[in-house]
PDB file of C-alpha atoms and ligand atoms in Angstrom:
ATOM      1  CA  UNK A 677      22.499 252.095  21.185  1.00  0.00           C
ATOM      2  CA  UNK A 678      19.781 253.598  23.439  1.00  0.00           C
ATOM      3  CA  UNK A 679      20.090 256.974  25.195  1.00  0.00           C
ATOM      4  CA  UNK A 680      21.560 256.573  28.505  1.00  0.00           C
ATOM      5  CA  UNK A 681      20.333 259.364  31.128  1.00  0.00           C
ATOM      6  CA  UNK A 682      22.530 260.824  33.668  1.00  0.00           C
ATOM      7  CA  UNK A 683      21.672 262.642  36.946  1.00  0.00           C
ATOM      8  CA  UNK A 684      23.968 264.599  38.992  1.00  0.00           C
ATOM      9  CA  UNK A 685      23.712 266.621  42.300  1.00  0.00           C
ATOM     10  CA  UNK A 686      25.728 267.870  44.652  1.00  0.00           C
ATOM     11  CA  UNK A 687      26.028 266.995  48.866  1.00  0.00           C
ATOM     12  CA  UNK A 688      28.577 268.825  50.913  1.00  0.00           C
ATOM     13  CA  UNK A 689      30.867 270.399  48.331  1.00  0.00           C
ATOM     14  CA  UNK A 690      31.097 273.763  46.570  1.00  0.00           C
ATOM     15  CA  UNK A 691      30.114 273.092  43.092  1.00  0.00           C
ATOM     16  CA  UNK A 692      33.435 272.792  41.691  1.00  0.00           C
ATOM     17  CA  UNK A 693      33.414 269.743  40.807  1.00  0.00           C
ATOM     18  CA  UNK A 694      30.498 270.191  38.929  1.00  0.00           C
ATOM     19  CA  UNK A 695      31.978 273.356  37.171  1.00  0.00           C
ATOM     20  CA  UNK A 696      34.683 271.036  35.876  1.00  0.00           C
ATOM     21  CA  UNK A 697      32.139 269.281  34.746  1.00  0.00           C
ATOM     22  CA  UNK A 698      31.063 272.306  32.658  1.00  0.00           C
ATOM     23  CA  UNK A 699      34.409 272.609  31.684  1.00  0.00           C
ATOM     24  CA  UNK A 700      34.239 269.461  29.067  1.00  0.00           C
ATOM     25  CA  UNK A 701      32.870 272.622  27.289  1.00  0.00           C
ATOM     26  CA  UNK A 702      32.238 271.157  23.341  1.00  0.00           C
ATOM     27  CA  UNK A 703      32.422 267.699  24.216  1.00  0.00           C
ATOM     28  CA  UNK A 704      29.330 268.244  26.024  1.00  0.00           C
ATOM     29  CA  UNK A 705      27.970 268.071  22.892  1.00  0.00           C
ATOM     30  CA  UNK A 706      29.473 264.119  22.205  1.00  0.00           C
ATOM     31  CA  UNK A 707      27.802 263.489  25.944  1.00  0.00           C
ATOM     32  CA  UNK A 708      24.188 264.435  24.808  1.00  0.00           C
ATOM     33  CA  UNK A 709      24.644 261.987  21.740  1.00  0.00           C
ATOM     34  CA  UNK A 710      24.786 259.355  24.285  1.00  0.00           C
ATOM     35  CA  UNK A 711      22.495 260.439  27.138  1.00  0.00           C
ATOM     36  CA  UNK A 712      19.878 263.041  27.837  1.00  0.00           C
ATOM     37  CA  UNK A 713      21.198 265.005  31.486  1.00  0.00           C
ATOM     38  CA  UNK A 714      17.718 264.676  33.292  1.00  0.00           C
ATOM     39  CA  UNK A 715      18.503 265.863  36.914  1.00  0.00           C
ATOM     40  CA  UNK A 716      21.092 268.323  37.659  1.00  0.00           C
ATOM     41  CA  UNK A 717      21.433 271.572  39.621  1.00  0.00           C
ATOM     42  CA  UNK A 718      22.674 273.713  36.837  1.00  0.00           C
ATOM     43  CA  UNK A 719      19.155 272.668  35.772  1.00  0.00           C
ATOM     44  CA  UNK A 720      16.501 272.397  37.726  1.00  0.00           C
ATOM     45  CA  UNK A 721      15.558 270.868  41.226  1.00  0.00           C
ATOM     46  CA  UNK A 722      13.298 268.206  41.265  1.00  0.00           C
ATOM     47  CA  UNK A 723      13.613 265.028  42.867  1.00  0.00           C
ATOM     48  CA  UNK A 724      16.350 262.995  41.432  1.00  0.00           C
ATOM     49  CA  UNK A 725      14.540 260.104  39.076  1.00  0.00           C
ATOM     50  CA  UNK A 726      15.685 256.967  38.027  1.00  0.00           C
ATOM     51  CA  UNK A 727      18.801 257.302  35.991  1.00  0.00           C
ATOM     52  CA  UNK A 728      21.926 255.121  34.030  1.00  0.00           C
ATOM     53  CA  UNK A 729      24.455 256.908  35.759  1.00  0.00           C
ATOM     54  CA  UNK A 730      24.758 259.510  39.220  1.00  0.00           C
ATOM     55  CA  UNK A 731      27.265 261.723  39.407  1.00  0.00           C
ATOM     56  CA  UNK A 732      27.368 262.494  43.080  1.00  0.00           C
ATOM     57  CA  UNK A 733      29.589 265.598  44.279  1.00  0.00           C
ATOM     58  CA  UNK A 734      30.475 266.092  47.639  1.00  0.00           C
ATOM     59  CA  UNK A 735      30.139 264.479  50.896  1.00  0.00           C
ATOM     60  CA  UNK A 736      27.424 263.132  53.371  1.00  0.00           C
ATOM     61  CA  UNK A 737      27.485 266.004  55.910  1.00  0.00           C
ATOM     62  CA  UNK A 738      23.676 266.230  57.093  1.00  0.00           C
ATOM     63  CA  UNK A 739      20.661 264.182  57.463  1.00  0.00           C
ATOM     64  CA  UNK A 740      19.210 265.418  54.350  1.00  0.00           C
ATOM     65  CA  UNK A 741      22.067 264.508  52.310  1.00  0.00           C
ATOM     66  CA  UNK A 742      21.927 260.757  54.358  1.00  0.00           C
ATOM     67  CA  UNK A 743      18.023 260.860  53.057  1.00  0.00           C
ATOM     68  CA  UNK A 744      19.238 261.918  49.458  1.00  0.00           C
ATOM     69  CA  UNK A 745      22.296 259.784  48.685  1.00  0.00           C
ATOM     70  CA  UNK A 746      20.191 256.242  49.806  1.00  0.00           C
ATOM     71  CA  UNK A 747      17.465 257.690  47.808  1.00  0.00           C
ATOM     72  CA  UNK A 748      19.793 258.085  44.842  1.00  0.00           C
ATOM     73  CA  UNK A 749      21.841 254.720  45.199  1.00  0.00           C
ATOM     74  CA  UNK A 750      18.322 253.122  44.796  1.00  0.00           C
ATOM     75  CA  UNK A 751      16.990 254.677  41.393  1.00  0.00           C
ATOM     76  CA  UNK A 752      20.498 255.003  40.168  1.00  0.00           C
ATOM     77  CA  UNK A 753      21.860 251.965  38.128  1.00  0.00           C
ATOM     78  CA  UNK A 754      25.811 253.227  38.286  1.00  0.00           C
ATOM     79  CA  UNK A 755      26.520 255.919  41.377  1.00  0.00           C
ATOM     80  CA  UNK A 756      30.034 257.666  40.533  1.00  0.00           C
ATOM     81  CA  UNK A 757      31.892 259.156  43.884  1.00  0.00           C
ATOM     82  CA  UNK A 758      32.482 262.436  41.866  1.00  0.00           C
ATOM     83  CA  UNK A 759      35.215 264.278  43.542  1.00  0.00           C
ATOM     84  CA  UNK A 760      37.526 263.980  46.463  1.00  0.00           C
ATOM     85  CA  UNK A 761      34.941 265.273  48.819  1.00  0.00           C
ATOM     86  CA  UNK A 762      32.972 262.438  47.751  1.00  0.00           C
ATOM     87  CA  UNK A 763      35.991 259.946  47.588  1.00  0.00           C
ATOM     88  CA  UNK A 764      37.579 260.931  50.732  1.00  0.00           C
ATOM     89  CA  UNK A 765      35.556 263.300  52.877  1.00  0.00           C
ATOM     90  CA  UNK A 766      37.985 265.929  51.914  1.00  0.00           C
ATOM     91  CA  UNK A 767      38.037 269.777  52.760  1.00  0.00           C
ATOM     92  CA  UNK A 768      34.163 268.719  53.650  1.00  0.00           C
ATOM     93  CA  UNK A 769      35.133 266.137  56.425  1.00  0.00           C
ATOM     94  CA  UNK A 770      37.753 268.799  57.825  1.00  0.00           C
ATOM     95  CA  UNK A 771      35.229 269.814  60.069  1.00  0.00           C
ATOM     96  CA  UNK A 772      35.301 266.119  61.832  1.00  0.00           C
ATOM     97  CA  UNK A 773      38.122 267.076  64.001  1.00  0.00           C
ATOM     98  CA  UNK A 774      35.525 269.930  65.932  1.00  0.00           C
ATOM     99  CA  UNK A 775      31.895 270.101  67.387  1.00  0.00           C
ATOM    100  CA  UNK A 776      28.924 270.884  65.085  1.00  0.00           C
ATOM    101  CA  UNK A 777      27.634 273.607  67.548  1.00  0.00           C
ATOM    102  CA  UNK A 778      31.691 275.144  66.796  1.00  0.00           C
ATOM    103  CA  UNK A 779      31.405 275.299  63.456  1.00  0.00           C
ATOM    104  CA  UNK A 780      28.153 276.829  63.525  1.00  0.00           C
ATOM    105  CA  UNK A 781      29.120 279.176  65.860  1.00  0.00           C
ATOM    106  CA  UNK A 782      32.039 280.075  63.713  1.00  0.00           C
ATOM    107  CA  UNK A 783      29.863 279.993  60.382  1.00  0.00           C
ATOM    108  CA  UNK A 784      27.572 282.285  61.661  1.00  0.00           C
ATOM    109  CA  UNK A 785      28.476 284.558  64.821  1.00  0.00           C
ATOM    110  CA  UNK A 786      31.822 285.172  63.635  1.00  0.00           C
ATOM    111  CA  UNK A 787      32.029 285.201  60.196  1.00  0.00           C
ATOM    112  CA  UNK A 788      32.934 288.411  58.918  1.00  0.00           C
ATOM    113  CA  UNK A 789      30.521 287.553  55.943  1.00  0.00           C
ATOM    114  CA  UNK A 790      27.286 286.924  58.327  1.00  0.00           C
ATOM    115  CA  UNK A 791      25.904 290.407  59.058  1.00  0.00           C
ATOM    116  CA  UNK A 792      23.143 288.952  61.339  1.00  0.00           C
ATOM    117  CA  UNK A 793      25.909 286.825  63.462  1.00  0.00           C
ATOM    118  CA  UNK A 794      23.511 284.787  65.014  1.00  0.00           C
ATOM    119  CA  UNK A 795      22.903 281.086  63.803  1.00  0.00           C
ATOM    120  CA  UNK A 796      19.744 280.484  62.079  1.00  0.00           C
ATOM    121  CA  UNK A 797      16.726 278.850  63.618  1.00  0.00           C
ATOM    122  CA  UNK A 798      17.260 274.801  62.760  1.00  0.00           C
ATOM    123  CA  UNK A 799      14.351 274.797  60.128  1.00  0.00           C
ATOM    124  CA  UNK A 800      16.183 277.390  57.729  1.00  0.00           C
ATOM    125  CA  UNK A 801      19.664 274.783  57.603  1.00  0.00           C
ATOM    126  CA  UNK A 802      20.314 271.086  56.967  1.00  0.00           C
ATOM    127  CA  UNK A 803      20.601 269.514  60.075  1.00  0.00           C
ATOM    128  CA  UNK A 804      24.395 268.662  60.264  1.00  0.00           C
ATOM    129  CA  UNK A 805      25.334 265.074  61.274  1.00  0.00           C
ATOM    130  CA  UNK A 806      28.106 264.788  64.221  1.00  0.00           C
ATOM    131  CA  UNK A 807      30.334 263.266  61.161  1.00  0.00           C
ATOM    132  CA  UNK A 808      31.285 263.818  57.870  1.00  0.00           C
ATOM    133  CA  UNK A 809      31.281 260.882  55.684  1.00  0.00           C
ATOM    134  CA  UNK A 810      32.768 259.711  51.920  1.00  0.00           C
ATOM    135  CA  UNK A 811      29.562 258.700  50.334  1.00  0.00           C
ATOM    136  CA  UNK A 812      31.227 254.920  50.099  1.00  0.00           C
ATOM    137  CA  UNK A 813      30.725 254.586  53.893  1.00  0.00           C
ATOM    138  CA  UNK A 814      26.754 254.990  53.527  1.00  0.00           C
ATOM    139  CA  UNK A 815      26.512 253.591  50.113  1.00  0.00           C
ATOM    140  CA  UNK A 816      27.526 251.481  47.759  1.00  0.00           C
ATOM    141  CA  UNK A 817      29.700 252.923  44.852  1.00  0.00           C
ATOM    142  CA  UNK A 818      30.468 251.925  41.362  1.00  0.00           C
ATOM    143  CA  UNK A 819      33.118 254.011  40.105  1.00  0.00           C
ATOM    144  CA  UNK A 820      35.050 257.011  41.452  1.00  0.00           C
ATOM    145  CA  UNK A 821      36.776 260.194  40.259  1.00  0.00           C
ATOM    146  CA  UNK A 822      39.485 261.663  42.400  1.00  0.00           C
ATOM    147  CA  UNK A 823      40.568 265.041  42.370  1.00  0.00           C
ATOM    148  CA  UNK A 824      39.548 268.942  43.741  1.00  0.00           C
ATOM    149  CA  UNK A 825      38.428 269.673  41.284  1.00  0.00           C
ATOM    150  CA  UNK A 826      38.672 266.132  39.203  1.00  0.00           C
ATOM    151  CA  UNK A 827      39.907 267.937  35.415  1.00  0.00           C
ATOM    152  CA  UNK A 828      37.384 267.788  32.760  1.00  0.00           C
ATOM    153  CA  UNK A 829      39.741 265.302  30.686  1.00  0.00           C
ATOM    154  CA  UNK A 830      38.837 262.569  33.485  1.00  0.00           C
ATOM    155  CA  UNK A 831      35.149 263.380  33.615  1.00  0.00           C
ATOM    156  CA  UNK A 832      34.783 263.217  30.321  1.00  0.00           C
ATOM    157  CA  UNK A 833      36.987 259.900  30.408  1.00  0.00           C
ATOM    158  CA  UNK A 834      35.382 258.605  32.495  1.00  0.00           C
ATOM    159  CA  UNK A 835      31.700 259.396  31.482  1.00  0.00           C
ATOM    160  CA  UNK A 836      32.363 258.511  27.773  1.00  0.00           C
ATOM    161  CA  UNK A 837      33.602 254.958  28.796  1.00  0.00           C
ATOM    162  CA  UNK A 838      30.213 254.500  30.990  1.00  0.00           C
ATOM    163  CA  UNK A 839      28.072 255.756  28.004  1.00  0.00           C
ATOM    164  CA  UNK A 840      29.822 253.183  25.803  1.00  0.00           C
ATOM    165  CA  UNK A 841      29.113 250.403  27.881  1.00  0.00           C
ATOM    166  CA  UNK A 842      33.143 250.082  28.663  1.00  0.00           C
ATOM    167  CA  UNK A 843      35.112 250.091  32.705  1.00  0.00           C
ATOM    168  CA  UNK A 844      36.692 253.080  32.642  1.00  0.00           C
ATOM    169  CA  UNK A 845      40.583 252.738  34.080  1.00  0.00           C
ATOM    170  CA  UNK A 846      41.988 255.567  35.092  1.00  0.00           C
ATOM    171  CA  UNK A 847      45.211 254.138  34.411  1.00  0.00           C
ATOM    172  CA  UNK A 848      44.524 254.650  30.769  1.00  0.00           C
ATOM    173  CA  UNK A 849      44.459 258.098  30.575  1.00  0.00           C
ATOM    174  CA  UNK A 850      47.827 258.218  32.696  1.00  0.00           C
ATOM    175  CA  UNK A 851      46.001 258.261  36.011  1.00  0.00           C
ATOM    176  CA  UNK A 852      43.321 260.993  37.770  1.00  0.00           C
ATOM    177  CA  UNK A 853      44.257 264.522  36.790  1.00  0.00           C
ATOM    178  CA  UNK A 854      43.221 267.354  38.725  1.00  0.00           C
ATOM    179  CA  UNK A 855      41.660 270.646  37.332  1.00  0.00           C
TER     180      UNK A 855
HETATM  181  S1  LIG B 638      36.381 267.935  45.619  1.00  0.00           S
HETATM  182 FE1  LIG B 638      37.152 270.051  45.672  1.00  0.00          FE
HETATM  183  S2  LIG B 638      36.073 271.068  43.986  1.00  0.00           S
HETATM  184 FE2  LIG B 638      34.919 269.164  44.455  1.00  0.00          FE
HETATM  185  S3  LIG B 638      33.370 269.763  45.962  1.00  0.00           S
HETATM  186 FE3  LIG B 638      35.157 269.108  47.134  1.00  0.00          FE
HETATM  187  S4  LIG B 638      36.316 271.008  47.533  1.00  0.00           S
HETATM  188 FE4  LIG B 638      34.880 271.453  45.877  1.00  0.00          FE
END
């Protein structure tokens, strides 16, 4: 069977999803028998290529991740809603229920973390939609994995059926577990 090639990336989440990714730890090593991981950002940061399969973490929360997402549905043969924040919106879309200019205002001027409280000029941040979205209301999605973080049994579930040319069925493996 030829090498399959994976991408992944994340939108509006906070990595974890991706570090439960990481946390497939030695059956990693099965994955890269199947596929070479040729876009990532534990790896690198160029633009995403044409790939097998997208895992896509996190949420459509800014023009740029609009621009990215339709650039990946279209060099991407299978896109995977990787996540909840991705499935659902999620602790990303939580911000839907206020204005943008409030949650930069309460990002930046009051955050105890943000020395400088001011909000940065609009160049130096992603320019944040009115709206959070899933990324199945801009795109078109193959397969999705629920959970914050989704465990590493249902990535790897699920990524070992793609690689093998099978549906993966989350009812299989006893339905989505979380990590
Ligand atoms: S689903 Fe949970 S772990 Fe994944 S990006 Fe969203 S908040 Fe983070």
């Amino acid at each position: 069977m030829k090498k399959k090639t994976i991408g992944t990336v994340w939108l509006a989440g906070c990595s974890g999803c991706h570090m439960s990714l990481l946390d497939i730890d030695e059956r990693m090593l099965e994955v890269l028998k199947l596929a070479d991981i040729v876009k990532s950002p534990i790896v690198d940061g160029k633009e995403f290529p044409e790939v097998d399969i997208a895992l896509v973490e996190g949420a459509v929360g800014s023009e740029e991740h609009l621009d990215e997402i339709l650039h990946i549905r279209a060099k991407a043969k299978i896109v995977v809603s990787f996540g909840d924040c991705a499935v659902s919106g999620n602790v990303s879309s939580m911000r839907n229920y206020l204005k943008t200019q409030e949650v930069l205002a309460r990002s930046y001027e009051e955050a105890e973390s943000n020395d400088s409280k001011q909000i940065p000029n609009a160049a130096e941040i992603l320019s944040l939609s009115h709206r959070v979205h899933p990324l199945h209301e801009v795109v078109d999605i193959d397969y999705y994995i629920p959970g914050c973080p989704p465990s590493a049994d249902t990535i790897f579930y699920v990524l070992n059926e793609l690689l093998n040319d099978r549906v993966p069925d989350l009812a299989v493996i006893g339905g989505p577990k979380h990590g």
